[in-house]
CSV table of C-alpha atoms (C1' of nucleotides) in Angstrom, one decimal:
chain,number,residue,atom,x,y,z
A,1288,MET,CA,0.0,-0.2,0.2
A,1289,GLU,CA,2.8,2.6,0.6
A,1290,ARG,CA,4.3,1.4,-2.1
A,1291,LYS,CA,1.1,2.7,-4.7
A,1292,LEU,CA,0.9,6.0,-2.3
A,1293,LEU,CA,4.4,6.5,-3.2
A,1294,LEU,CA,4.0,6.6,-6.6
A,1295,LEU,CA,0.7,8.4,-6.8
A,1296,GLY,CA,1.8,10.8,-4.3
A,1297,LEU,CA,4.4,11.3,-6.6
A,1298,LEU,CA,3.3,11.9,-10.0
A,1299,ARG,CA,0.7,13.4,-8.5
A,1300,MET,CA,3.7,16.5,-8.2
A,1301,HIS,CA,5.0,16.1,-11.3
A,1302,SER,CA,3.4,13.5,-14.1
A,1303,MET,CA,6.8,11.2,-15.0
A,1304,HIS,CA,7.6,8.5,-17.3
A,1305,GLY,CA,8.7,5.3,-15.3
A,1306,TYR,CA,13.1,5.6,-16.3
A,1307,LEU,CA,12.4,9.1,-13.8
A,1308,VAL,CA,10.3,7.5,-11.7
A,1309,LEU,CA,12.6,4.9,-11.1
A,1310,GLU,CA,15.6,7.4,-10.3
A,1311,HIS,CA,13.9,8.4,-7.4
A,1312,PHE,CA,13.8,4.9,-5.4
A,1313,GLU,CA,16.8,3.0,-6.4
A,1314,SER,CA,18.4,4.6,-3.4
A,1315,ARG,CA,17.2,5.7,0.2
A,1316,ALA,CA,18.4,8.7,-0.4
A,1317,ALA,CA,14.5,10.2,0.2
A,1318,MET,CA,12.9,7.3,1.4
A,1319,PRO,CA,13.3,4.3,3.6
A,1320,ILE,CA,12.4,1.9,0.6
A,1321,THR,CA,12.8,0.8,-2.6
A,1322,PHE,CA,11.9,0.1,-5.3
A,1323,LYS,CA,13.4,-2.3,-8.9
A,1324,LYS,CA,12.6,-1.8,-11.8
A,1325,PRO,CA,10.0,-4.4,-13.1
A,1326,THR,CA,7.9,-2.9,-9.8
A,1327,VAL,CA,7.5,0.2,-10.9
A,1328,TYR,CA,6.6,-0.8,-14.5
A,1329,ASN,CA,4.6,-3.3,-13.3
A,1330,MET,CA,3.1,-0.5,-10.3
A,1331,LEU,CA,2.7,1.7,-13.0
A,1332,SER,CA,0.9,-0.3,-15.6
A,1333,LYS,CA,-1.7,-1.5,-12.9
A,1334,MET,CA,-2.4,1.8,-12.0
A,1335,LYS,CA,-3.5,2.5,-15.8
A,1336,ALA,CA,-5.4,-0.5,-15.9
A,1337,ASP,CA,-7.3,0.4,-12.5
A,1338,GLY,CA,-7.9,4.4,-14.3
A,1339,TRP,CA,-5.5,5.5,-11.5
A,1340,VAL,CA,-2.8,7.4,-14.5
A,1341,VAL,CA,-3.4,8.2,-17.9
A,1342,VAL,CA,-0.1,7.6,-20.5
A,1343,ARG,CA,0.6,10.1,-22.9
A,1344,GLU,CA,3.6,9.2,-25.1
A,1345,GLU,CA,6.2,11.7,-25.9
A,1346,GLN,CA,9.0,11.8,-28.0
A,1347,GLU,CA,11.7,14.4,-27.2
A,1348,GLY,CA,14.5,15.3,-29.8
A,1349,LYS,CA,15.9,11.4,-31.3
A,1350,ARG,CA,15.8,10.0,-27.9
A,1351,PRO,CA,13.8,6.6,-27.0
A,1352,PRO,CA,10.0,7.5,-27.2
A,1353,ARG,CA,8.4,8.3,-23.6
A,1354,SER,CA,5.6,6.8,-21.7
A,1355,VAL,CA,4.1,9.6,-19.5
A,1356,TYR,CA,1.9,9.0,-16.5
A,1357,GLU,CA,-0.8,11.2,-15.2
A,1358,ILE,CA,-3.3,11.0,-12.3
A,1359,THR,CA,-6.5,10.8,-12.9
A,1360,GLU,CA,-8.9,12.6,-10.1
A,1361,ALA,CA,-9.8,8.3,-9.8
A,1362,GLY,CA,-5.6,8.5,-8.7
A,1363,GLU,CA,-6.0,10.5,-6.6
A,1364,ALA,CA,-8.9,9.8,-4.9
A,1365,ALA,CA,-7.0,6.6,-4.5
A,1366,PHE,CA,-4.7,8.4,-2.7
A,1367,GLN,CA,-6.3,10.7,-0.6
A,1368,SER,CA,-8.0,7.9,0.6
A,1369,LEU,CA,-4.3,5.4,0.6
A,1370,LEU,CA,-2.9,8.9,2.4
A,1371,ARG,CA,-5.4,8.9,5.3
A,1372,ASP,CA,-5.3,4.7,6.5
A,1373,GLU,CA,-1.9,5.2,6.3
A,1374,VAL,CA,-1.1,7.8,8.7
A,1375,GLY,CA,-3.7,6.8,10.6
A,1376,SER,CA,-2.3,3.2,11.2
A,1377,TYR,CA,0.9,2.5,12.3
A,1378,THR,CA,3.0,-1.6,10.2
A,1379,GLU,CA,5.7,-2.8,11.8
A,1380,ALA,CA,8.7,-2.8,10.8
A,1381,GLU,CA,11.1,-6.1,10.8
A,1382,PHE,CA,14.1,-5.8,11.6
A,1383,PRO,CA,16.4,-8.9,10.0
A,1384,SER,CA,19.6,-7.5,11.1
A,1385,VAL,CA,18.8,-7.0,15.2
A,1386,VAL,CA,17.5,-10.7,14.9
A,1387,SER,CA,21.7,-11.9,14.8
A,1388,LEU,CA,22.4,-9.9,17.3
A,1389,ALA,CA,20.6,-12.6,20.4
A,1390,PHE,CA,23.3,-15.2,19.6
A,1391,LEU,CA,26.0,-12.9,20.2
A,1392,ASP,CA,27.1,-14.3,23.7
A,1393,LEU,CA,28.3,-17.2,21.4
A,1394,LEU,CA,31.2,-15.9,19.5
A,1395,PRO,CA,34.4,-15.6,20.9
A,1396,ARG,CA,35.0,-11.7,22.6
A,1397,HIS,CA,36.9,-10.7,19.7
A,1398,GLU,CA,35.1,-11.7,16.8
A,1399,ALA,CA,31.5,-10.1,18.0
A,1400,LYS,CA,33.8,-7.1,18.5
A,1401,VAL,CA,35.4,-7.0,15.1
A,1402,LEU,CA,32.4,-8.2,13.4
A,1403,LEU,CA,30.1,-5.4,15.3
A,1404,GLU,CA,32.7,-2.8,13.8
A,1405,GLN,CA,32.4,-3.9,10.9
A,1406,ARG,CA,28.3,-3.3,10.9
A,1407,HIS,CA,29.1,-0.7,12.5
A,1408,ALA,CA,31.1,1.8,9.4
A,1409,GLN,CA,28.5,-0.6,6.9
A,1410,ILE,CA,25.6,2.3,9.2
A,1411,GLU,CA,27.4,4.9,8.9
A,1412,ASP,CA,28.2,4.8,5.4
A,1413,ARG,CA,24.2,4.7,4.7
A,1414,LEU,CA,24.3,7.4,6.9
A,1415,ARG,CA,26.9,10.3,5.6
A,1416,GLU,CA,24.4,9.1,2.1
A,1417,VAL,CA,21.5,10.6,3.8
A,1418,ASN,CA,22.9,13.4,4.7
A,1419,ALA,CA,24.1,13.2,2.0
A,1420,SER,CA,20.9,14.1,0.1
A,1421,ILE,CA,19.3,16.2,3.1
A,1422,GLY,CA,22.8,18.6,2.2
A,1423,GLU,CA,21.1,18.5,-1.5
A,1424,LEU,CA,17.7,19.8,-0.9
A,1425,ASP,CA,18.0,23.8,-1.5
A,1426,MET,CA,16.0,25.0,1.6
A,1427,PRO,CA,15.5,22.1,3.8
A,1428,ILE,CA,14.2,24.5,6.4
A,1429,HIS,CA,11.6,25.2,4.1
A,1430,ALA,CA,10.8,21.7,2.1
A,1431,GLY,CA,8.1,19.9,5.2
A,1432,SER,CA,6.3,17.4,5.6
A,1433,ALA,CA,9.0,15.8,2.8
A,1434,LEU,CA,11.8,16.2,4.7
A,1435,LEU,CA,10.2,13.7,8.0
A,1436,PRO,CA,11.1,10.5,5.6
A,1437,LEU,CA,15.1,11.4,5.4
A,1438,ARG,CA,15.2,13.2,9.5
A,1439,TYR,CA,13.4,9.1,10.6
A,1440,LEU,CA,16.1,8.0,8.3
A,1441,GLN,CA,18.7,9.8,10.4
A,1442,ARG,CA,17.7,9.7,13.5
A,1443,HIS,CA,17.1,5.5,13.3
A,1444,TYR,CA,21.0,4.7,11.8
A,1445,MET,CA,21.9,6.7,14.7
A,1446,ALA,CA,20.3,5.4,17.4
A,1447,GLU,CA,21.3,2.0,15.9
A,1448,MET,CA,24.9,3.1,16.3
A,1449,GLU,CA,25.4,3.7,19.3
A,1450,LEU,CA,23.0,1.1,20.5
A,1451,LEU,CA,26.4,-1.0,18.6
A,1452,GLU,CA,28.8,1.4,21.1
A,1453,ASP,CA,27.1,0.3,23.2
A,1454,ILE,CA,27.1,-3.1,22.9
A,1455,ILE,CA,30.8,-3.3,21.9
A,1456,LYS,CA,31.9,-0.5,25.0
A,1457,GLY,CA,30.2,-4.0,27.2
A,1458,LEU,CA,32.3,-6.5,25.2
A,1459,SER,CA,35.5,-4.4,25.9
A,1460,GLU,CA,35.3,-3.7,29.3
A,1461,ILE,CA,34.3,-7.1,30.9
A,1462,GLU,CA,37.6,-8.7,29.7
B,657,MET,CA,18.9,-16.1,6.4
B,658,GLU,CA,18.2,-14.2,9.7
B,659,ARG,CA,15.1,-16.6,8.9
B,660,LYS,CA,16.9,-19.2,9.9
B,661,LEU,CA,19.1,-18.3,11.8
B,662,LEU,CA,16.6,-17.6,13.9
B,663,LEU,CA,14.8,-21.0,13.6
B,664,LEU,CA,18.4,-23.1,14.0
B,665,GLY,CA,19.2,-21.3,16.9
B,666,LEU,CA,15.8,-21.9,18.5
B,667,LEU,CA,16.5,-25.6,17.8
B,668,ARG,CA,19.9,-25.6,19.1
B,669,MET,CA,19.2,-24.7,22.4
B,670,HIS,CA,16.5,-27.6,22.7
B,671,SER,CA,14.8,-30.1,19.8
B,672,MET,CA,11.7,-29.2,19.9
B,673,HIS,CA,8.1,-29.5,17.2
B,674,GLY,CA,7.0,-27.0,14.5
B,675,TYR,CA,4.4,-26.5,16.4
B,676,LEU,CA,6.5,-25.2,20.4
B,677,VAL,CA,8.3,-23.5,17.9
B,678,LEU,CA,5.0,-21.5,15.9
B,679,GLU,CA,4.5,-20.2,19.3
B,680,HIS,CA,7.5,-18.4,19.8
B,681,PHE,CA,7.5,-16.9,16.4
B,682,GLU,CA,3.5,-16.1,16.2
B,683,SER,CA,4.1,-12.4,17.9
B,684,ARG,CA,6.8,-9.9,18.1
B,685,ALA,CA,7.5,-10.6,21.8
B,686,ALA,CA,10.8,-12.0,21.0
B,687,MET,CA,11.4,-10.4,18.3
B,688,PRO,CA,11.2,-7.6,16.0
B,689,ILE,CA,10.0,-10.2,13.3
B,690,THR,CA,7.6,-12.4,12.7
B,691,PHE,CA,6.8,-16.6,11.4
B,692,LYS,CA,3.0,-17.8,10.4
B,693,LYS,CA,2.4,-21.3,10.0
B,694,PRO,CA,3.1,-22.4,6.4
B,695,THR,CA,6.8,-20.9,7.4
B,696,VAL,CA,7.9,-22.5,9.5
B,697,TYR,CA,6.4,-25.9,9.1
B,698,ASN,CA,8.2,-25.3,5.4
B,699,MET,CA,11.4,-24.0,6.6
B,700,LEU,CA,12.0,-27.1,8.8
B,701,SER,CA,11.0,-29.7,5.7
B,702,LYS,CA,13.7,-27.6,3.8
B,703,MET,CA,15.8,-27.8,6.6
B,704,LYS,CA,15.5,-32.5,6.9
B,705,ALA,CA,16.0,-32.0,3.6
B,706,ASP,CA,19.4,-30.1,3.6
B,707,GLY,CA,20.0,-32.4,6.9
B,708,TRP,CA,20.4,-29.6,8.9
B,709,VAL,CA,17.8,-31.3,11.0
B,710,VAL,CA,16.7,-35.1,11.9
B,711,VAL,CA,13.3,-35.8,12.7
B,712,ARG,CA,12.2,-37.9,15.4
B,713,GLU,CA,8.4,-38.8,15.7
B,714,GLU,CA,6.9,-38.6,19.4
B,715,GLN,CA,4.0,-39.3,21.2
B,716,GLU,CA,2.6,-38.1,24.4
B,717,GLY,CA,-0.2,-40.3,25.5
B,718,LYS,CA,-3.4,-39.8,23.2
B,719,ARG,CA,-2.2,-36.1,21.5
B,720,PRO,CA,-1.1,-36.0,18.4
B,721,PRO,CA,1.9,-37.5,17.5
B,722,ARG,CA,5.4,-34.8,17.4
B,723,SER,CA,7.6,-34.8,15.1
B,724,VAL,CA,10.1,-33.8,16.9
B,725,TYR,CA,13.3,-31.5,15.0
B,726,GLU,CA,16.4,-32.2,16.5
B,727,ILE,CA,19.6,-30.1,14.8
B,728,THR,CA,22.6,-32.2,13.5
B,729,GLU,CA,26.6,-31.4,12.9
B,730,ALA,CA,25.0,-29.8,9.7
B,731,GLY,CA,23.1,-27.6,11.5
B,732,GLU,CA,25.1,-26.6,13.9
B,733,ALA,CA,28.0,-25.9,11.3
B,734,ALA,CA,25.1,-23.6,9.1
B,735,PHE,CA,24.1,-22.1,11.8
B,736,GLN,CA,27.5,-21.1,12.6
B,737,SER,CA,28.6,-19.1,9.8
B,738,LEU,CA,24.7,-17.4,9.1
B,739,LEU,CA,25.9,-16.0,12.3
B,740,ARG,CA,29.1,-14.7,11.2
B,741,ASP,CA,27.6,-13.4,8.1
B,742,GLU,CA,24.6,-11.8,10.0
B,743,VAL,CA,26.7,-10.2,13.1
B,744,GLY,CA,29.3,-8.2,10.7
B,745,SER,CA,26.4,-7.2,8.4
B,746,TYR,CA,23.9,-4.8,8.2
B,747,THR,CA,20.7,-5.4,6.1
B,748,GLU,CA,18.5,-2.3,6.1
B,749,ALA,CA,15.0,-2.7,7.1
B,750,GLU,CA,12.6,-0.7,5.4
B,751,PHE,CA,10.1,1.4,6.7
B,752,PRO,CA,7.1,1.5,5.3
B,753,SER,CA,4.7,3.6,8.1
B,754,VAL,CA,7.5,6.3,7.3
B,755,VAL,CA,6.3,7.0,3.9
B,756,SER,CA,3.0,8.5,4.8
B,757,LEU,CA,4.5,10.8,6.6
B,758,ALA,CA,5.5,13.1,3.7
B,759,PHE,CA,2.2,13.7,2.8
B,760,LEU,CA,1.9,15.0,6.5
B,761,ASP,CA,1.5,18.4,5.3
B,762,LEU,CA,-1.4,17.8,2.3
B,763,LEU,CA,-4.1,17.0,5.3
B,764,PRO,CA,-5.8,19.9,7.3
B,765,ARG,CA,-3.6,19.9,10.6
B,766,HIS,CA,-6.3,19.1,13.0
B,767,GLU,CA,-6.8,15.8,10.8
B,768,ALA,CA,-3.1,15.3,10.9
B,769,LYS,CA,-3.4,15.7,14.8
B,770,VAL,CA,-6.3,12.7,15.4
B,771,LEU,CA,-4.8,10.3,12.8
B,772,LEU,CA,-1.3,11.0,14.1
B,773,GLU,CA,-2.4,9.6,17.6
B,774,GLN,CA,-4.2,7.5,16.7
B,775,ARG,CA,-0.6,5.9,15.4
B,776,HIS,CA,0.8,6.6,18.8
B,777,ALA,CA,-2.1,4.4,20.6
B,778,GLN,CA,-0.8,1.8,18.1
B,779,ILE,CA,2.8,2.5,18.8
B,780,GLU,CA,2.3,2.5,22.4
B,781,ASP,CA,0.4,-0.9,22.7
B,782,ARG,CA,3.3,-2.5,21.3
B,783,LEU,CA,6.0,-1.2,23.4
B,784,ARG,CA,4.1,-2.5,26.1
B,785,GLU,CA,3.4,-6.2,24.9
B,786,VAL,CA,7.4,-6.2,25.1
B,787,ASN,CA,7.7,-4.1,27.7
B,788,ALA,CA,5.1,-6.8,29.2
B,789,SER,CA,7.9,-9.9,27.7
B,790,ILE,CA,10.4,-8.3,29.1
B,791,GLY,CA,9.5,-8.3,32.8
B,792,GLU,CA,8.1,-12.3,31.8
B,793,LEU,CA,11.1,-13.7,31.7
B,794,ASP,CA,13.4,-14.4,35.5
B,795,MET,CA,16.3,-12.2,36.4
B,796,PRO,CA,16.0,-10.4,32.7
B,797,ILE,CA,20.0,-9.0,34.2
B,798,HIS,CA,21.4,-12.5,34.0
B,799,ALA,CA,19.3,-13.0,30.0
B,800,GLY,CA,23.0,-12.4,28.4
B,801,SER,CA,22.4,-11.4,24.6
B,802,ALA,CA,19.2,-13.0,23.8
B,803,LEU,CA,18.0,-9.2,25.3
B,804,LEU,CA,19.4,-7.3,22.5
B,805,PRO,CA,16.6,-7.8,20.4
B,806,LEU,CA,13.3,-6.6,23.2
B,807,ARG,CA,15.6,-3.9,24.5
B,808,TYR,CA,16.4,-2.7,20.8
B,809,LEU,CA,12.5,-2.9,19.8
B,810,GLN,CA,11.9,-1.0,22.9
B,811,ARG,CA,14.3,1.8,22.2
B,812,HIS,CA,12.6,1.9,18.5
B,813,TYR,CA,9.6,2.3,19.9
B,814,MET,CA,10.1,5.2,22.2
B,815,ALA,CA,11.8,6.6,19.3
B,816,GLU,CA,8.7,6.9,17.0
B,817,MET,CA,6.5,8.0,19.5
B,818,GLU,CA,8.6,10.5,20.3
B,819,LEU,CA,8.8,11.3,16.8
B,820,LEU,CA,5.5,11.6,16.7
B,821,GLU,CA,4.7,13.9,19.4
B,822,ASP,CA,7.0,16.4,18.2
B,823,ILE,CA,5.0,16.2,15.0
B,824,ILE,CA,1.7,16.6,17.4
B,825,LYS,CA,2.7,19.7,19.4
B,826,GLY,CA,4.3,21.6,15.7
B,827,LEU,CA,1.3,21.0,14.5
B,828,SER,CA,-0.6,22.8,17.0
B,829,GLU,CA,1.0,25.5,17.8
B,830,ILE,CA,1.7,26.7,14.8
B,831,GLU,CA,-2.5,27.0,14.2
C,974,DT,C1',34.2,2.7,-31.1
C,975,DA,C1',33.1,0.8,-27.5
C,976,DT,C1',30.4,2.6,-22.6
C,977,DA,C1',27.4,5.1,-20.3
C,978,DA,C1',22.8,6.1,-19.7
C,979,DC,C1',18.0,6.4,-21.6
C,980,DA,C1',13.5,3.8,-22.4
C,981,DT,C1',10.9,-0.2,-21.5
C,982,DG,C1',10.0,-4.5,-21.0
C,983,DT,C1',8.4,-9.6,-20.6
C,984,DA,C1',9.4,-14.4,-17.3
C,985,DA,C1',11.0,-17.1,-14.2
C,986,DC,C1',11.7,-17.3,-9.1
C,987,DA,C1',11.7,-16.9,-4.4
C,988,DA,C1',9.3,-16.1,0.1
C,989,DG,C1',5.5,-15.9,2.7
C,990,DT,C1',0.8,-15.3,3.4
C,991,DT,C1',-4.3,-16.8,3.1
C,992,DA,C1',-7.5,-19.1,3.4
C,993,DC,C1',-8.4,-24.4,3.2
C,994,DA,C1',-8.4,-29.3,4.7
C,995,DT,C1',-7.9,-32.6,8.5
C,996,DG,C1',-9.0,-34.4,13.2
C,997,DA,C1',-8.2,-35.8,18.0
C,998,DT,C1',-8.3,-33.9,23.4
C,999,DT,C1',-8.9,-31.0,26.3
C,1000,DT,C1',-12.1,-27.2,28.9
C,1001,DC,C1',-16.9,-25.0,30.0
D,968,DG,C1',-21.9,-30.4,23.4
D,969,DA,C1',-18.9,-26.3,22.0
D,970,DA,C1',-15.0,-24.4,21.4
D,971,DA,C1',-10.4,-23.7,22.1
D,972,DT,C1',-6.1,-26.0,21.8
D,973,DC,C1',-3.0,-29.3,20.0
D,974,DA,C1',-1.0,-30.5,15.9
D,975,DT,C1',0.6,-31.1,10.7
D,976,DG,C1',0.4,-29.7,6.8
D,977,DT,C1',-0.9,-28.1,1.0
D,978,DA,C1',-2.6,-25.1,-2.3
D,979,DA,C1',-3.2,-20.8,-3.9
D,980,DC,C1',-2.1,-16.4,-4.1
D,981,DT,C1',0.4,-12.0,-3.7
D,982,DT,C1',4.7,-9.0,-4.2
D,983,DG,C1',8.8,-8.3,-5.8
D,984,DT,C1',13.5,-9.1,-7.4
D,985,DT,C1',16.4,-11.2,-10.9
D,986,DA,C1',18.0,-11.9,-15.0
D,987,DC,C1',17.3,-11.6,-19.9
D,988,DA,C1',15.9,-9.5,-23.9
D,989,DT,C1',16.1,-4.5,-26.8
D,990,DG,C1',17.1,-0.6,-29.3
D,991,DT,C1',18.8,4.6,-29.5
D,992,DT,C1',21.8,8.0,-28.0
D,993,DA,C1',25.1,10.8,-25.8
D,994,DT,C1',30.2,10.8,-24.3
D,995,DA,C1',35.0,9.4,-23.4
DNA sequence: TATAACATGTAACAAGTTACATGATTTC
DNA sequence: GAAATCATGTAACTTGTTACATGTTATA
């Protein structure tokens, strides 16, 4: 559902073709969720079948023709309804990477430390990416609620890193 | 992968039958991830086919017969290898419920507030569940790393609630 | 002239879910 | 005697991914 909301929300701002949509969602630079190519193209044709969008063929110069998707009234109604559903309800996130922490004490202290530091570095990279994409926006103060997901990701990564630091510190101390 | 790790980790502590495994994973009381019935039974038979577990039929009194799964040496090796993979790497979580926040400013302030309060109440319920299951463990201090996922969930829910409170406060102030 | 970027899709597969199906036993 | 719990599974479906397939046009 949240994928539909997101795609409709994007098309609502600007009509666009699939390839452009992809550029928005192939990285987690703006959203804590990603789409792959076939997902986007499939969703677009499903939305067309459902009457949520209409398609217009466009050709700029000699480039490959584009199918530009524009939201319809039915699409806008779907968006409004999805928005209310989604804002008012909480869908659990799953945290696959937390599972393994339950078995941490089975690893030799030193090995655990090395592995957790690896993990920490990976999260640090993601945080840097998010920071970068926030920096790229002009006047982030005026960006309104579009910034919330990014701020959320920032907070989340920082919390994860703090947790790891605590665990690593704990491992070192008891030695 | 993390599901396999978790299932192996459980069978490693105690051999058990599918129904008992289910009781561990149908709620998020101990892990930020859940399994449904067919998933558990399918995984168990896959693990059997892979030689990670052996099955023993057991009958207690006149109850339905149970298939008790016991981890093998190959299963233990798989567990050890999965554990190292998983601890050392970070798998992104997706946050479906954050997506809709990007469009918050499209809602009338008052409606947004009501919906966010609904959501807040739902998270509060989950937090209560987690707190309860931590309370049920005896001597949580000695529980070792098994407690980490629960503490993680606690932190996560609290952070989500704080974020919502901030947003709600922001909505009220600008009125 | 090779490679990256532009542009769109299909087919086969993977993972997990819902709904279906069955049957005994304990508890109310 | 009905309902909940114990116990195991299959079939069909949903969602999303990887791999396959194609062709043009800038760019290095």
